[in-house]
Amino acid sequence: MHASREIAAMVQALLRGCLELITQATCPLCGRPAEPESWRGRDQPQPCQACRQSLELETQPGLCGLEPMPWWALGLYQGALRSLLLRQRREPNSQAIPCLARSLAITLPAPLRELSVVAIPSWKRRANPLPLLICQGLGLPRLALLERSRATLGQHHLNRRLRALNQEGAFRVVPGGVSRSRRSRQGLLLVDDILTTGATAMAAAAALEDAGYPVLGLLCLARTPAPGRELRSCGAAERPAGIAQLVEQATENRRVPSSNLGPGILS
């Protein structure tokens, strides 16, 4: 069996090499020719260096934090990355968002790559397509567990406390969803395009945890910057200890009672 996998990998590498000789890979974001290092060894290319610089994307191992739950992001929600995500919400490109998600997946610690993901659903009639496209690019098993239980207000002009109240009880687990398999029992990761105060993610996590599904954190493409908010790049030297801390805190009962969802709870 092991020899068969090695042969299959060699054949795949040979075919990929032949493909590189007869085709010119392009960056999924800008369409310019992709650098060999962004393609080699992968089925799909990563963003080119020019796009990474323009979008101010973090290199390995990416951004992470603990509030309001453990989260991992590709970059900050500002500048060109913010403009790209807003544009993609209106006119989604089936190549661009999965490309960014592949870059996010590369930054994730190995233990997280063994988990399943759950996309956070939108309440709008024209649903936000990005969480599902991100799941597609991450390449992790996706479980369709969540749905909206009611409509919510737009949150652009709401403060932290009002956002929390707006999202309280807004999600439920899909009736007849998948059973709590071994994979789901070991923990799930939520997926959204942007993390702001965390009100939406916390409400989604509460619904899953009430149904017995532990939530270990959130994966997103961008995290909004704010004065005093702790944003850090999880350096390779601190990765083992950092991940142990994240998993330890995530596996605790992190759901906050709705009466306590005020300023200071949601960072």
XYZ file of C-alpha atoms in Angstrom:
267
model
C 0.000 0.000 0.000
C 2.824 2.381 0.899
C 4.619 1.611 -2.379
C 1.411 2.264 -4.326
C 1.064 5.697 -2.744
C 4.679 6.520 -3.600
C 4.153 5.472 -7.224
C 0.964 7.528 -7.428
C 2.782 10.561 -6.020
C 5.606 10.135 -8.538
C 3.159 9.878 -11.442
C 1.303 12.951 -10.223
C 4.552 14.906 -9.947
C 5.566 13.801 -13.456
C 2.232 14.865 -14.913
C 2.433 18.175 -13.101
C 5.913 18.747 -14.498
C 4.709 18.001 -18.027
C 1.806 20.379 -17.524
C 4.178 23.144 -16.485
C 6.130 22.647 -19.717
C 3.133 23.096 -22.000
C 1.066 25.626 -20.045
C 1.779 28.911 -18.325
C 0.291 29.033 -14.842
C -1.178 32.386 -13.880
C -1.942 34.038 -10.562
C -5.652 33.488 -9.778
C -5.890 37.031 -8.394
C -4.295 39.208 -11.068
C -3.834 36.911 -14.065
C -0.120 37.577 -14.380
C 2.240 34.629 -14.941
C 2.777 32.827 -11.639
C 6.264 32.378 -10.257
C 7.443 28.739 -10.377
C 7.642 28.570 -6.569
C 3.953 29.509 -6.249
C 2.948 26.494 -8.378
C 5.572 23.809 -7.992
C 4.451 20.900 -5.809
C 0.833 22.081 -5.717
C -2.248 21.351 -7.779
C -3.190 25.055 -7.766
C -0.967 28.160 -7.584
C -0.766 30.549 -4.664
C -1.030 34.351 -5.024
C 1.939 35.824 -6.858
C 4.488 37.878 -4.955
C 3.096 41.143 -6.321
C -0.391 40.297 -5.040
C 0.934 39.216 -1.654
C 2.678 42.553 -1.281
C -0.333 44.518 -2.506
C -2.685 42.700 -0.119
C -0.173 42.886 2.763
C -0.589 39.179 3.413
C 1.268 37.654 6.297
C 3.792 34.987 5.433
C 3.978 31.734 7.380
C 2.701 31.107 9.935
C 0.061 33.876 9.671
C -1.915 35.903 12.193
C -3.610 34.383 15.222
C -5.194 35.389 18.504
C -7.348 34.201 21.401
C -10.212 36.704 21.647
C -13.110 36.229 21.536
C -12.105 32.649 20.635
C -8.941 31.183 19.098
C -8.715 32.459 15.526
C -6.366 32.272 12.558
C -6.338 34.784 9.690
C -4.404 35.426 6.508
C -4.139 39.199 6.893
C -5.675 42.401 8.225
C -8.999 43.731 6.965
C -7.666 46.931 5.492
C -6.400 48.414 2.244
C -6.348 46.227 -0.846
C -7.432 43.062 1.013
C -10.538 44.816 2.351
C -11.410 46.104 -1.129
C -10.920 42.641 -2.624
C -13.185 40.923 -0.084
C -15.926 43.531 -0.460
C -15.785 43.142 -4.231
C -15.831 39.353 -3.945
C -18.948 39.474 -1.778
C -20.774 41.239 -4.614
C -19.185 39.394 -7.532
C -17.532 36.200 -6.247
C -14.762 34.652 -8.308
C -14.506 30.880 -8.051
C -10.705 31.096 -8.318
C -9.712 34.096 -6.190
C -11.172 33.163 -2.798
C -10.074 29.491 -2.885
C -6.608 30.769 -3.820
C -6.486 32.924 -0.683
C -7.884 30.046 1.377
C -5.088 27.769 0.158
C -2.597 30.342 1.397
C -4.368 30.394 4.766
C -4.301 26.589 4.967
C -0.529 26.568 4.535
C -0.136 28.791 7.610
C -2.214 26.543 9.875
C -0.520 24.362 12.494
C -0.588 20.660 11.655
C -3.131 19.697 14.392
C -5.736 22.019 12.877
C -5.419 20.377 9.477
C -6.934 17.211 10.948
C -10.203 18.930 11.894
C -13.463 19.485 10.030
C -14.793 22.939 9.193
C -18.254 24.496 9.372
C -19.079 27.544 7.245
C -21.023 30.290 9.030
C -24.224 30.826 7.004
C -25.538 34.244 6.014
C -29.044 35.459 6.831
C -29.461 37.607 3.708
C -31.554 36.463 0.768
C -28.445 36.841 -1.363
C -26.199 34.862 0.931
C -22.540 35.714 1.407
C -20.815 33.132 -0.830
C -17.334 33.553 0.620
C -17.393 31.124 3.600
C -18.233 28.190 1.305
C -15.554 29.231 -1.201
C -13.042 29.477 1.645
C -13.956 25.955 2.770
C -13.400 24.773 -0.789
C -9.912 26.244 -0.859
C -8.929 25.024 2.613
C -9.278 21.426 1.504
C -10.542 20.279 4.917
C -13.650 18.120 5.412
C -16.732 20.364 5.586
C -19.795 19.597 7.681
C -23.057 21.382 6.811
C -24.253 21.705 10.393
C -25.468 25.289 10.765
C -28.412 27.288 9.512
C -29.920 30.620 10.471
C -32.854 30.426 12.867
C -33.937 34.035 12.279
C -33.041 37.190 10.405
C -30.668 39.722 11.938
C -29.940 43.397 11.369
C -26.998 44.624 9.344
C -24.141 45.171 11.793
C -22.071 47.896 10.157
C -23.314 50.608 12.533
C -23.798 48.492 15.673
C -21.428 48.555 18.637
C -20.066 45.413 20.296
C -22.926 44.951 22.734
C -25.608 45.491 20.101
C -23.856 43.097 17.730
C -23.880 40.420 20.415
C -27.585 40.963 21.114
C -28.309 41.021 17.391
C -26.697 37.601 16.879
C -27.938 35.933 20.069
C -29.893 32.804 19.150
C -29.512 33.491 15.415
C -28.170 30.000 14.599
C -29.305 26.439 15.043
C -27.932 23.052 14.116
C -29.531 21.643 10.965
C -32.236 19.113 11.911
C -31.058 15.638 11.024
C -27.476 16.832 10.626
C -24.527 14.481 10.710
C -24.123 12.332 13.791
C -21.457 13.220 16.299
C -18.781 11.117 14.666
C -15.264 10.736 15.986
C -14.147 13.494 13.614
C -16.746 15.975 14.851
C -16.178 15.030 18.508
C -12.511 15.967 18.311
C -13.458 19.555 17.524
C -14.665 21.782 14.708
C -13.396 25.006 13.169
C -15.779 27.739 12.095
C -15.108 29.498 8.788
C -15.998 33.079 7.837
C -14.472 35.688 5.570
C -13.971 38.447 8.164
C -13.660 38.547 11.960
C -14.652 41.861 13.557
C -16.023 41.766 17.113
C -16.673 38.035 17.010
C -20.402 38.306 17.804
C -21.411 36.171 14.825
C -18.761 33.542 15.488
C -19.661 33.315 19.179
C -23.356 32.861 18.385
C -22.561 30.158 15.829
C -20.247 28.406 18.288
C -22.927 28.536 21.008
C -25.423 26.738 18.764
C -22.924 24.007 17.909
C -21.772 23.531 21.495
C -25.366 23.348 22.745
C -25.806 20.430 20.337
C -22.651 18.730 21.594
C -20.143 19.804 18.940
C -16.976 21.338 20.457
C -15.703 24.402 18.597
C -11.935 24.956 18.711
C -11.763 28.260 16.883
C -12.351 30.276 13.735
C -10.566 30.453 10.383
C -10.972 33.657 8.380
C -9.258 35.530 5.588
C -9.084 38.866 7.405
C -9.186 40.253 10.937
C -10.221 43.859 11.491
C -7.510 45.939 13.170
C -8.439 47.980 16.235
C -6.500 50.045 18.805
C -5.342 47.857 21.655
C -6.346 44.607 19.985
C -3.659 41.951 20.268
C -2.630 40.786 16.811
C 0.423 38.604 16.512
C 2.222 36.495 14.008
C 2.635 33.022 15.452
C 6.356 32.596 14.932
C 7.756 29.145 14.265
C 9.803 29.177 17.463
C 6.714 29.691 19.628
C 4.383 27.504 17.589
C 4.387 24.296 19.701
C 3.724 26.076 22.986
C 1.312 28.500 21.353
C -0.779 25.779 19.769
C -0.887 23.794 23.005
C -2.199 26.913 24.740
C -4.786 27.561 22.036
C -6.088 24.004 22.053
C -6.184 23.903 25.853
C -8.195 27.109 26.030
C -10.408 26.173 23.104
C -11.399 22.842 24.599
C -12.627 24.525 27.762
C -16.244 25.624 27.871
C -15.767 28.951 26.097
C -19.439 29.768 25.569
C -20.346 32.969 27.391
C -23.877 33.375 28.813
C -25.859 35.888 26.770
C -26.309 38.151 29.800
C -22.545 38.645 29.924
C -22.085 39.537 26.258
C -21.228 43.152 26.876
C -18.197 45.376 26.275
C -15.024 43.643 27.373
C -16.318 40.166 26.516
C -16.164 40.535 22.744
C -12.825 41.989 21.790
